[in-house]
Short mmCIF file of C-alpha atoms in Angstrom, two decimals:
data_model
loop_
_atom_site.label_atom_id
_atom_site.label_comp_id
_atom_site.label_asym_id
_atom_site.label_seq_id
_atom_site.Cartn_x
_atom_site.Cartn_y
_atom_site.Cartn_z
CA MET O 3 6.49 61.01 -28.33
CA ALA O 4 7.59 57.67 -26.85
CA THR O 5 11.15 59.02 -26.90
CA LEU O 6 10.31 61.28 -23.97
CA TYR O 7 9.65 58.24 -21.80
CA PHE O 8 13.21 57.11 -22.49
CA VAL O 9 14.55 60.59 -21.71
CA LEU O 10 12.92 60.54 -18.28
CA GLY O 11 12.90 56.82 -17.65
CA ILE O 12 16.58 56.02 -18.28
CA PRO O 13 17.99 58.28 -15.50
CA LEU O 14 15.17 57.24 -13.13
CA LEU O 15 15.85 53.54 -13.63
CA GLY O 16 19.58 54.24 -13.48
CA SER O 17 19.10 55.91 -10.10
CA MET O 18 17.26 52.85 -8.80
CA LEU O 19 19.96 50.53 -10.11
CA LEU O 20 22.79 52.60 -8.64
CA ALA O 21 20.99 52.82 -5.29
CA SER O 22 21.90 49.15 -4.84
CA THR O 23 25.11 48.87 -6.91
CA GLY O 24 26.57 52.36 -6.62
CA HIS O 25 29.30 51.25 -4.21
CA ARG O 26 30.90 48.81 -6.64
CA ASP O 27 33.83 49.63 -8.91
CA SER O 28 31.60 49.07 -11.93
CA ALA O 29 29.21 51.81 -10.75
CA ARG O 30 31.33 54.51 -12.36
CA GLU O 31 30.94 52.82 -15.75
CA ILE O 32 27.23 52.25 -15.14
CA ASN O 33 26.82 55.93 -14.33
CA VAL O 34 28.47 56.87 -17.63
CA ALA O 35 26.42 54.30 -19.57
CA VAL O 36 23.14 55.58 -18.12
CA SER O 37 24.12 59.18 -18.90
CA LEU O 38 25.06 58.18 -22.44
CA GLY O 39 21.69 56.48 -22.94
CA THR O 40 19.92 59.61 -21.71
CA PHE O 41 21.94 61.82 -24.05
CA VAL O 42 21.17 59.64 -27.08
CA ALA O 43 17.47 59.72 -26.21
CA THR O 44 17.50 63.53 -25.93
CA CYS O 45 19.24 63.82 -29.33
CA VAL O 46 16.51 61.68 -30.90
CA LEU O 47 13.85 63.79 -29.18
CA THR O 48 15.40 67.02 -30.46
CA VAL O 49 15.49 65.68 -34.02
CA GLU O 50 11.80 64.77 -33.72
CA VAL O 51 10.95 68.31 -32.60
CA ILE O 52 13.03 69.87 -35.38
CA SER O 53 11.37 67.74 -38.05
CA GLY O 54 7.82 67.61 -36.67
CA GLY O 55 7.35 70.72 -34.55
CA PRO O 56 6.21 70.94 -30.90
CA LEU O 57 5.18 67.64 -29.32
CA PHE O 58 2.87 66.65 -26.45
CA ALA O 59 2.89 63.56 -24.24
CA TRP O 60 0.91 61.96 -21.40
CA HIS O 61 -2.37 63.85 -21.83
CA ARG O 62 -0.53 67.10 -22.62
CA GLU O 63 1.26 67.07 -19.24
CA PHE O 64 4.60 67.14 -21.06
CA PHE O 65 5.48 69.42 -23.94
CA ILE O 66 8.58 69.99 -26.10
CA ASP O 67 8.83 73.24 -28.05
CA PRO O 68 11.59 75.52 -29.39
CA LEU O 69 12.19 76.99 -25.92
CA ASN O 70 13.21 73.73 -24.25
CA ALA O 71 14.22 71.33 -27.05
CA PHE O 72 17.91 72.13 -27.13
CA LEU O 73 18.08 72.87 -23.39
CA VAL O 74 17.09 69.24 -22.85
CA THR O 75 19.96 68.05 -25.05
CA LEU O 76 22.40 70.47 -23.41
CA THR O 77 21.39 69.20 -19.97
CA ALA O 78 21.93 65.57 -20.98
CA PHE O 79 25.24 66.40 -22.66
CA VAL O 80 26.68 68.14 -19.59
CA GLY O 81 25.35 65.29 -17.46
CA LEU O 82 27.24 62.81 -19.67
CA THR O 83 30.55 64.68 -19.71
CA THR O 84 30.37 65.25 -15.95
CA ALA O 85 29.79 61.52 -15.43
CA ILE O 86 32.87 60.81 -17.56
CA PHE O 87 34.91 63.31 -15.51
CA SER O 88 33.68 61.88 -12.22
CA ARG O 89 35.09 58.39 -12.99
CA PRO O 90 38.76 59.20 -12.28
CA TYR O 91 37.85 61.99 -9.87
CA MET O 92 35.78 59.77 -7.61
CA ARG O 93 38.38 57.00 -7.80
CA VAL O 94 40.95 59.38 -6.32
CA GLU O 95 38.48 60.60 -3.69
CA SER O 96 37.83 56.98 -2.72
CA ASP O 97 41.57 56.27 -2.49
CA HIS O 98 41.98 59.28 -0.20
CA GLY O 99 39.23 57.97 2.08
CA LYS O 100 36.77 60.77 1.41
CA MET O 101 34.25 58.48 -0.29
CA THR O 102 33.15 55.33 1.52
CA PRO O 103 31.03 52.65 -0.22
CA ASN O 104 27.83 54.11 1.25
CA ARG O 105 28.77 57.60 0.08
CA MET O 106 29.58 56.32 -3.40
CA ARG O 107 26.20 54.63 -3.59
CA ARG O 108 24.47 57.82 -2.49
CA TYR O 109 26.47 59.94 -4.92
CA HIS O 110 25.78 57.79 -8.00
CA SER O 111 22.10 57.25 -7.31
CA MET O 112 21.42 60.90 -6.46
CA TYR O 113 23.40 62.05 -9.50
CA GLN O 114 21.05 60.20 -11.85
CA LEU O 115 17.97 61.25 -9.89
CA PHE O 116 19.17 64.86 -10.11
CA ASN O 117 19.43 64.53 -13.91
CA CYS O 118 15.92 63.06 -13.99
CA THR O 119 14.48 66.01 -12.03
CA MET O 120 16.21 68.53 -14.30
CA LEU O 121 14.86 66.87 -17.45
CA THR O 122 11.39 66.62 -15.91
CA ALA O 123 11.40 70.34 -15.09
CA LEU O 124 12.43 71.18 -18.65
CA THR O 125 9.89 68.97 -20.41
CA THR O 126 6.76 69.31 -18.31
CA ASN O 127 3.85 71.40 -19.54
CA ASN O 128 2.32 71.53 -16.06
CA LEU O 129 3.58 74.34 -13.84
CA GLY O 130 2.66 72.27 -10.80
CA ILE O 131 4.90 69.42 -11.94
CA LEU O 132 7.59 72.01 -12.69
CA TRP O 133 7.47 73.09 -9.05
CA VAL O 134 7.61 69.47 -7.85
CA ALA O 135 10.62 68.77 -10.08
CA MET O 136 12.45 71.84 -8.77
CA GLU O 137 11.73 70.80 -5.18
CA ALA O 138 12.98 67.28 -5.93
CA ALA O 139 16.12 68.79 -7.43
CA THR O 140 16.65 70.69 -4.17
CA LEU O 141 16.42 67.52 -2.10
CA THR O 142 18.75 65.51 -4.34
CA THR O 143 21.28 68.35 -4.43
CA VAL O 144 21.28 68.55 -0.62
CA LEU O 145 22.34 64.90 -0.48
CA LEU O 146 25.01 65.48 -3.14
CA VAL O 147 26.48 68.56 -1.45
CA SER O 148 26.64 66.81 1.95
CA VAL O 149 28.06 63.54 0.62
CA TYR O 150 31.46 64.05 2.32
CA ARG O 151 29.72 64.37 5.71
CA THR O 152 32.23 66.91 6.98
CA PRO O 153 31.04 69.74 9.25
CA ALA O 154 31.58 72.27 6.46
CA SER O 155 29.70 70.21 3.86
CA LEU O 156 26.81 69.58 6.26
CA GLU O 157 26.60 73.30 7.03
CA ALA O 158 26.62 74.13 3.30
CA ALA O 159 23.91 71.54 2.62
CA TRP O 160 21.80 72.83 5.50
CA LYS O 161 22.13 76.44 4.28
CA TYR O 162 21.22 75.31 0.78
CA PHE O 163 18.19 73.39 2.04
CA ILE O 164 16.90 76.26 4.19
CA LEU O 165 17.37 79.06 1.65
CA CYS O 166 16.17 77.12 -1.39
CA GLY O 167 13.40 75.50 0.67
CA VAL O 168 12.07 78.90 1.67
CA GLY O 169 12.47 80.11 -1.90
CA ILE O 170 10.68 77.16 -3.42
CA ALA O 171 7.86 77.63 -0.90
CA GLN O 172 7.42 81.15 -2.30
CA ALA O 173 7.24 79.61 -5.79
CA LEU O 174 4.54 77.23 -4.56
CA PHE O 175 2.43 80.13 -3.35
CA GLY O 176 2.98 81.88 -6.67
CA THR O 177 1.85 78.73 -8.50
CA VAL O 178 -1.31 78.61 -6.36
CA LEU O 179 -2.06 82.24 -7.23
CA LEU O 180 -1.47 81.48 -10.89
CA TYR O 181 -3.97 78.65 -10.68
CA MET O 182 -6.45 80.99 -9.01
CA ALA O 183 -6.19 83.43 -11.92
CA ALA O 184 -6.37 80.65 -14.52
CA GLU O 185 -9.37 78.92 -12.97
CA LYS O 186 -11.54 81.97 -13.61
CA VAL O 187 -10.76 81.82 -17.32
CA ILE O 188 -10.05 78.17 -18.12
CA GLY O 189 -12.09 76.34 -15.48
CA THR O 190 -11.14 73.51 -13.16
CA GLU O 191 -11.32 70.61 -15.60
CA GLU O 192 -9.38 71.97 -18.58
CA GLY O 193 -5.82 71.94 -17.27
CA ALA O 194 -5.58 75.31 -15.55
CA LEU O 195 -1.88 74.82 -14.83
CA LEU O 196 -0.86 73.64 -18.29
CA TRP O 197 1.50 76.26 -19.71
CA THR O 198 0.12 75.93 -23.25
CA ASN O 199 -3.41 76.61 -21.97
CA LEU O 200 -2.23 79.56 -19.90
CA GLU O 201 -0.25 80.99 -22.80
CA ALA O 202 -3.35 80.87 -25.01
CA VAL O 203 -5.45 82.91 -22.54
CA LYS O 204 -2.74 85.04 -20.90
CA ALA O 205 -4.34 88.27 -22.09
CA HIS O 206 -7.49 87.45 -20.09
CA LEU O 207 -5.81 86.60 -16.76
CA ASP O 208 -6.49 88.91 -13.80
CA PRO O 209 -3.60 91.43 -13.78
CA SER O 210 -3.75 91.96 -10.01
CA ILE O 211 -3.41 88.26 -9.22
CA ILE O 212 -0.75 87.73 -11.88
CA THR O 213 1.32 90.60 -10.49
CA LEU O 214 1.32 89.03 -7.04
CA ALA O 215 1.91 85.56 -8.48
CA PHE O 216 4.95 86.70 -10.45
CA ALA O 217 6.43 88.37 -7.37
CA PHE O 218 6.38 85.07 -5.48
CA LEU O 219 7.49 83.03 -8.49
CA PHE O 220 10.36 85.41 -9.14
CA ILE O 221 11.57 85.19 -5.54
CA GLY O 222 11.20 81.41 -5.52
CA TYR O 223 12.88 80.51 -8.78
CA GLY O 224 15.25 83.48 -8.49
CA THR O 225 16.65 81.83 -5.36
CA LYS O 226 17.50 78.76 -7.42
CA VAL O 227 19.08 80.98 -10.09
CA GLY O 228 21.32 82.48 -7.40
CA LEU O 229 20.22 86.09 -7.88
CA VAL O 230 21.30 88.57 -5.23
CA PRO O 231 20.21 88.80 -2.41
CA MET O 232 19.06 85.14 -2.49
CA HIS O 233 22.48 83.87 -3.52
CA ASN O 234 24.17 82.92 -0.24
CA TRP O 235 23.69 79.19 -0.68
CA LEU O 236 25.55 78.98 -3.99
CA PRO O 237 29.21 79.67 -3.00
CA ASP O 238 29.03 77.28 -0.03
CA ALA O 239 27.38 74.52 -2.04
CA HIS O 240 30.04 74.80 -4.76
CA ALA O 241 32.94 74.92 -2.33
CA GLU O 242 31.99 72.03 -0.04
CA GLY O 243 30.43 69.52 -2.41
CA PRO O 244 32.32 67.23 -4.81
CA THR O 245 33.59 69.00 -7.91
CA PRO O 246 31.23 67.07 -10.28
CA VAL O 247 28.35 68.48 -8.23
CA SER O 248 29.74 72.00 -8.68
CA ALA O 249 29.86 71.37 -12.44
CA VAL O 250 26.22 70.30 -12.70
CA LEU O 251 25.04 73.03 -10.34
CA SER O 252 26.54 75.72 -12.58
CA GLY O 253 25.94 73.89 -15.84
CA LEU O 254 22.43 72.53 -15.27
CA LEU O 255 20.51 73.69 -12.20
CA LEU O 256 20.96 77.42 -12.79
CA ASN O 257 19.86 77.08 -16.42
CA VAL O 258 16.72 75.18 -15.47
CA ALA O 259 15.82 77.81 -12.86
CA VAL O 260 16.23 80.55 -15.49
CA TYR O 261 14.02 78.52 -17.82
CA ALA O 262 11.29 78.41 -15.15
CA LEU O 263 11.51 82.19 -14.78
CA LEU O 264 11.16 82.64 -18.54
CA ARG O 265 7.98 80.57 -18.66
CA CYS O 266 6.53 82.77 -15.90
CA LYS O 267 7.72 85.97 -17.63
CA VAL O 268 5.88 85.11 -20.85
CA LEU O 269 2.60 84.74 -18.97
CA THR O 270 3.15 87.88 -16.91
CA ASP O 271 3.97 90.03 -19.94
CA GLY O 272 0.84 88.82 -21.72
CA ALA O 273 -1.42 89.43 -18.73
CA LEU O 274 -0.11 92.84 -17.64
CA HIS O 275 0.80 94.38 -21.01
CA SER O 276 3.63 96.12 -19.16
CA HIS O 277 7.34 95.67 -18.51
CA LEU O 278 7.04 94.79 -14.82
CA ALA O 279 8.58 91.34 -15.24
CA GLY O 280 11.35 92.62 -17.49
CA GLN O 281 12.18 95.52 -15.21
CA SER O 282 12.36 93.20 -12.19
CA MET O 283 14.69 90.86 -14.05
CA MET O 284 16.90 93.73 -15.23
CA GLY O 285 17.11 95.20 -11.74
CA PHE O 286 17.98 91.99 -9.90
CA GLY O 287 20.19 90.82 -12.75
CA LEU O 288 22.27 93.99 -12.67
CA LEU O 289 22.44 93.88 -8.86
CA SER O 290 23.72 90.30 -9.05
CA VAL O 291 26.42 91.27 -11.54
CA LEU O 292 27.63 94.15 -9.37
CA VAL O 293 27.65 92.23 -6.08
CA ALA O 294 29.26 89.11 -7.56
CA ALA O 295 32.02 91.18 -9.19
CA SER O 296 32.76 92.92 -5.90
CA PHE O 297 33.08 89.58 -4.07
CA LEU O 298 35.29 87.90 -6.69
CA SER O 299 38.46 89.71 -5.63
CA ARG O 300 38.01 88.66 -1.98
CA GLN O 301 37.88 84.91 -2.51
CA LYS O 302 40.66 82.55 -1.44
CA ASP O 303 38.93 79.28 -2.33
CA ILE O 304 39.05 78.54 -6.07
CA LYS O 305 35.63 76.89 -6.16
CA ARG O 306 34.04 79.79 -4.30
CA MET O 307 35.60 82.19 -6.79
CA PHE O 308 34.09 80.41 -9.77
CA ALA O 309 30.80 80.11 -7.86
CA TYR O 310 30.63 83.90 -7.66
CA SER O 311 31.49 83.95 -11.36
CA SER O 312 28.38 81.84 -11.93
CA ILE O 313 26.29 84.36 -9.98
CA GLU O 314 27.73 87.13 -12.15
CA HIS O 315 26.88 85.32 -15.38
CA MET O 316 23.39 84.42 -14.19
CA GLY O 317 22.92 88.13 -13.52
CA VAL O 318 24.03 88.95 -17.07
CA ILE O 319 21.62 86.34 -18.48
CA THR O 320 18.73 87.56 -16.34
CA PHE O 321 19.43 91.16 -17.36
CA ALA O 322 19.43 90.17 -21.04
CA PHE O 323 16.07 88.42 -20.78
CA GLY O 324 14.74 91.38 -18.82
CA MET O 325 15.44 93.69 -21.76
CA GLY O 326 13.17 91.39 -23.75
CA SER O 327 14.04 92.38 -27.33
CA PRO O 328 14.64 89.58 -29.85
CA ILE O 329 18.39 90.29 -29.98
CA ALA O 330 18.68 90.41 -26.19
CA ASN O 331 16.75 87.14 -25.85
CA TYR O 332 18.92 85.55 -28.53
CA ALA O 333 22.05 86.68 -26.67
CA GLY O 334 20.67 85.41 -23.37
CA LEU O 335 20.06 81.94 -24.82
CA LEU O 336 23.53 81.88 -26.37
CA HIS O 337 25.04 82.96 -23.06
CA MET O 338 23.15 80.22 -21.21
CA THR O 339 24.60 77.64 -23.60
CA THR O 340 28.20 78.87 -23.57
CA HIS O 341 28.28 79.46 -19.81
CA SER O 342 26.94 75.97 -19.16
CA LEU O 343 29.62 74.38 -21.36
CA ILE O 344 32.60 76.47 -20.32
CA LYS O 345 31.91 76.78 -16.59
CA SER O 346 31.40 73.02 -16.17
CA GLY O 347 34.66 72.50 -18.12
CA ILE O 348 36.46 74.88 -15.74
CA PHE O 349 35.24 72.92 -12.73
CA PHE O 350 36.65 69.75 -14.29
CA THR O 351 40.12 71.32 -14.28
CA VAL O 352 39.58 72.77 -10.81
CA GLY O 353 38.77 69.31 -9.47
CA HIS O 354 42.02 67.79 -10.75
CA ALA O 355 44.07 70.80 -9.63
CA ALA O 356 42.65 70.72 -6.10
CA GLN O 357 43.20 66.97 -5.84
CA LYS O 358 46.84 67.28 -6.89
CA ALA O 359 47.57 70.22 -4.57
CA GLY O 360 45.52 68.76 -1.73
CA THR O 361 43.75 72.08 -1.18
CA GLN O 362 41.27 74.48 -2.76
CA ILE O 363 43.13 77.56 -1.48
CA MET O 364 44.42 79.39 -4.53
CA GLU O 365 47.65 80.61 -2.89
CA ASP O 366 48.70 76.97 -2.40
CA ILE O 367 48.02 75.94 -6.00
CA ARG O 368 50.94 76.79 -8.27
CA GLY O 369 52.65 75.61 -11.44
CA LEU O 370 49.83 73.60 -12.97
CA ILE O 371 51.43 73.95 -16.40
CA LYS O 372 54.42 71.98 -15.03
CA VAL O 373 52.49 69.47 -12.94
CA SER O 374 50.01 68.68 -15.70
CA PRO O 375 50.01 70.70 -18.95
CA THR O 376 46.48 69.55 -19.83
CA VAL O 377 45.08 70.75 -16.50
CA GLY O 378 47.05 74.00 -16.71
CA TRP O 379 46.07 74.87 -20.25
CA GLY O 380 42.51 73.73 -19.65
CA MET O 381 42.15 76.08 -16.68
CA MET O 382 43.86 78.98 -18.48
CA LEU O 383 41.83 78.67 -21.67
CA GLY O 384 38.62 78.04 -19.73
CA SER O 385 39.18 81.13 -17.59
CA LEU O 386 39.87 83.31 -20.63
CA ALA O 387 36.76 81.90 -22.29
CA ILE O 388 34.46 82.56 -19.34
CA LEU O 389 35.91 86.07 -18.98
CA GLY O 390 34.71 86.90 -22.48
CA MET O 391 37.91 86.82 -24.49
CA PRO O 392 37.36 86.48 -28.25
CA PRO O 393 36.77 84.33 -30.19
CA PHE O 394 34.92 82.22 -27.57
CA GLY O 395 31.13 82.16 -27.47
CA VAL O 396 30.91 84.12 -24.21
CA PHE O 397 32.48 87.09 -26.01
CA ALA O 398 29.83 86.90 -28.74
CA SER O 399 26.92 86.74 -26.30
CA GLU O 400 28.27 89.46 -24.00
CA PHE O 401 28.98 91.69 -27.01
CA LEU O 402 25.36 91.31 -28.15
CA ILE O 403 24.07 92.00 -24.64
CA LEU O 404 26.25 95.09 -24.18
CA THR O 405 25.44 96.59 -27.58
CA THR O 406 21.74 95.96 -27.02
CA ALA O 407 21.98 97.60 -23.59
CA MET O 408 23.72 100.63 -25.15
CA ARG O 409 20.75 101.06 -27.45
CA GLU O 410 17.84 100.10 -25.18
CA GLN O 411 19.09 100.63 -21.59
CA PRO O 412 22.07 103.00 -21.84
CA TRP O 413 21.95 103.78 -18.11
CA ALA O 414 22.94 100.18 -17.32
CA THR O 415 25.87 99.92 -19.73
CA PRO O 416 28.54 101.55 -17.47
CA PHE O 417 27.61 99.22 -14.59
CA LEU O 418 27.87 96.17 -16.83
CA LEU O 419 31.22 97.26 -18.26
CA LEU O 420 32.61 98.06 -14.81
CA SER O 421 31.50 94.71 -13.39
CA LEU O 422 32.87 92.72 -16.30
CA GLY O 423 36.18 94.57 -16.03
CA VAL O 424 36.46 93.90 -12.29
CA ALA O 425 35.59 90.25 -12.84
CA PHE O 426 38.24 89.92 -15.55
CA ALA O 427 40.95 91.44 -13.37
CA SER O 428 39.97 89.41 -10.30
CA ILE O 429 39.86 86.01 -11.96
CA PHE O 430 42.82 86.44 -14.34
CA SER O 431 45.09 87.72 -11.57
CA ARG O 432 44.33 84.59 -9.52
CA VAL O 433 44.44 82.02 -12.31
CA GLN O 434 47.68 83.19 -13.94
CA PRO O 435 50.00 82.32 -10.97
CA MET O 436 48.13 79.06 -10.38
CA VAL O 437 48.92 77.99 -13.93
CA PHE O 438 52.37 79.51 -14.53
CA GLY O 439 53.75 80.02 -11.01
CA GLU O 440 56.70 78.14 -9.53
CA THR O 441 56.06 74.83 -7.82
CA SER O 442 58.03 72.03 -6.20
CA LEU O 443 55.45 69.38 -7.12
CA LYS O 444 56.52 66.72 -9.57
CA PRO O 445 54.75 66.29 -12.91
CA LEU O 446 52.03 63.66 -13.05
CA ARG O 447 53.17 60.34 -14.46
CA HIS O 448 50.04 60.02 -16.56
CA PRO O 449 47.98 62.99 -17.77
CA PRO O 450 44.44 63.04 -16.36
CA ALA O 451 41.53 62.27 -18.65
CA LEU O 452 40.48 65.79 -19.59
CA LEU O 453 38.73 65.06 -22.89
CA PRO O 454 35.45 66.54 -21.52
CA VAL O 455 37.27 69.82 -20.77
CA PHE O 456 38.53 70.33 -24.29
CA VAL O 457 35.27 69.12 -25.82
CA HIS O 458 33.45 71.81 -23.81
CA LEU O 459 36.02 74.47 -24.69
CA GLY O 460 35.90 73.42 -28.35
CA LEU O 461 32.13 73.80 -28.43
CA GLY O 462 32.42 77.16 -26.68
CA LEU O 463 34.92 78.25 -29.33
CA LEU O 464 32.67 76.98 -32.13
CA LEU O 465 29.73 79.02 -30.84
CA GLY O 466 31.91 82.12 -30.96
CA LEU O 467 32.85 81.51 -34.59
CA TYR O 468 29.87 79.71 -36.10
CA ILE O 469 26.40 78.81 -34.83
CA PRO O 470 24.97 75.71 -36.55
CA PRO O 471 21.75 76.42 -38.49
CA TYR O 472 19.53 74.23 -36.28
CA LEU O 473 20.81 75.93 -33.14
CA ASP O 474 20.49 79.37 -34.71
CA GLU O 475 16.88 78.66 -35.68
CA TRP O 476 16.13 77.45 -32.13
CA TYR O 477 17.59 80.64 -30.69
CA ARG O 478 15.47 82.72 -33.06
CA GLN O 479 12.23 80.86 -32.39
CA ALA O 480 12.77 80.79 -28.64
CA ALA O 481 13.72 84.48 -28.62
CA ARG O 482 10.46 85.38 -30.36
CA MET O 483 8.49 83.21 -27.92
CA ILE O 484 10.11 84.80 -24.86
CA GLY O 485 9.49 88.23 -26.29
CA GLY O 486 5.80 87.45 -26.26
#
């Protein structure tokens, strides 16, 4: 299990290195190199889990199983591609005077520390360390969102800190209550907060305490997921922070928060022998889908629009896991993967488009297909993919979720279909003129480096046509585990 030390140690050491060298021109390459090293380490770790089964490390404080193995690799992969995208993006931001040497140093060091906290949250077996990692992720993200130091970015960072700080405090209280219930069964010296220990005795945990604990944990981690009504931080954080930060917020942070909820759901289902956790997730998931769809048509800022799209998709994912059947869980995991890949790819194109137009207001962005065909086609294909057009992976996962809802929760199906239809109309009607509209801007002399965009879209397309056997087996095993 020594590989895990590389998975966590490489981004941590990279953060320390970039804290002193992050202002130099070479820092962009160092950031990519560190992210590449982390990704290679996660691939090796995943292979070890596939071949040898679940693994423990550091006195069982860390644990890799079918539920988190591929999420770790996905997190490192999106971290790598975002680092590659941020090289030319941050160079332009520096040329425009938005990024000073001190801001570049803060951005690069906090970017790697953010990756470290995400990987720590995914790999830890200790629910107390999970909470610490999520709190650390909040603090690092605050510094990333506010890196421009404009009044709007500082307000967005402050809102993010307050809302997620209050939410994570609720999760802390829920963790304390969980420990209280576990101590009566496990004792104080046997790792009462280790998830594997709790999972083994979940049927013996006090139902009254677990009910209260889940309520606080759901509010706390649900705030990080961006579920309505705890979602207000997410559009501002996406709109005011650098575009690479928007990509990792949608592609990484939201997934990790959902993962934390799933760990808590498994324990709650086993302790209560009821569908309380699933019903809560279905209710708030469906509410998030409806509210996000209604706000999509009102947005003028392109990053805010796709931020509300992330809220909508997190609602769909939460609803799927709330249903709790093996097929619904499988679809939820597939949707997490495809949304992470495609939404981060969309933000890559949004970043270049906003830089070229000099604004994030959609009415002022026109003719991307003329200015830069790669940016234009990347945004168009990415938007169609995230809206669920076949044969992309989002279509496959949403089709599974909808058909499962028709069979298991037919009352919810009309609301899901209505919301998805409104979202499609809202986003497509805004993206189409941005890509194909008339513009007086001249074409770029050199096409931007958008390899990460088409790699993400290619993977999203692959998952709609063919799921590799290893990934399919992970989805199946994790779906059974979540189903309890």
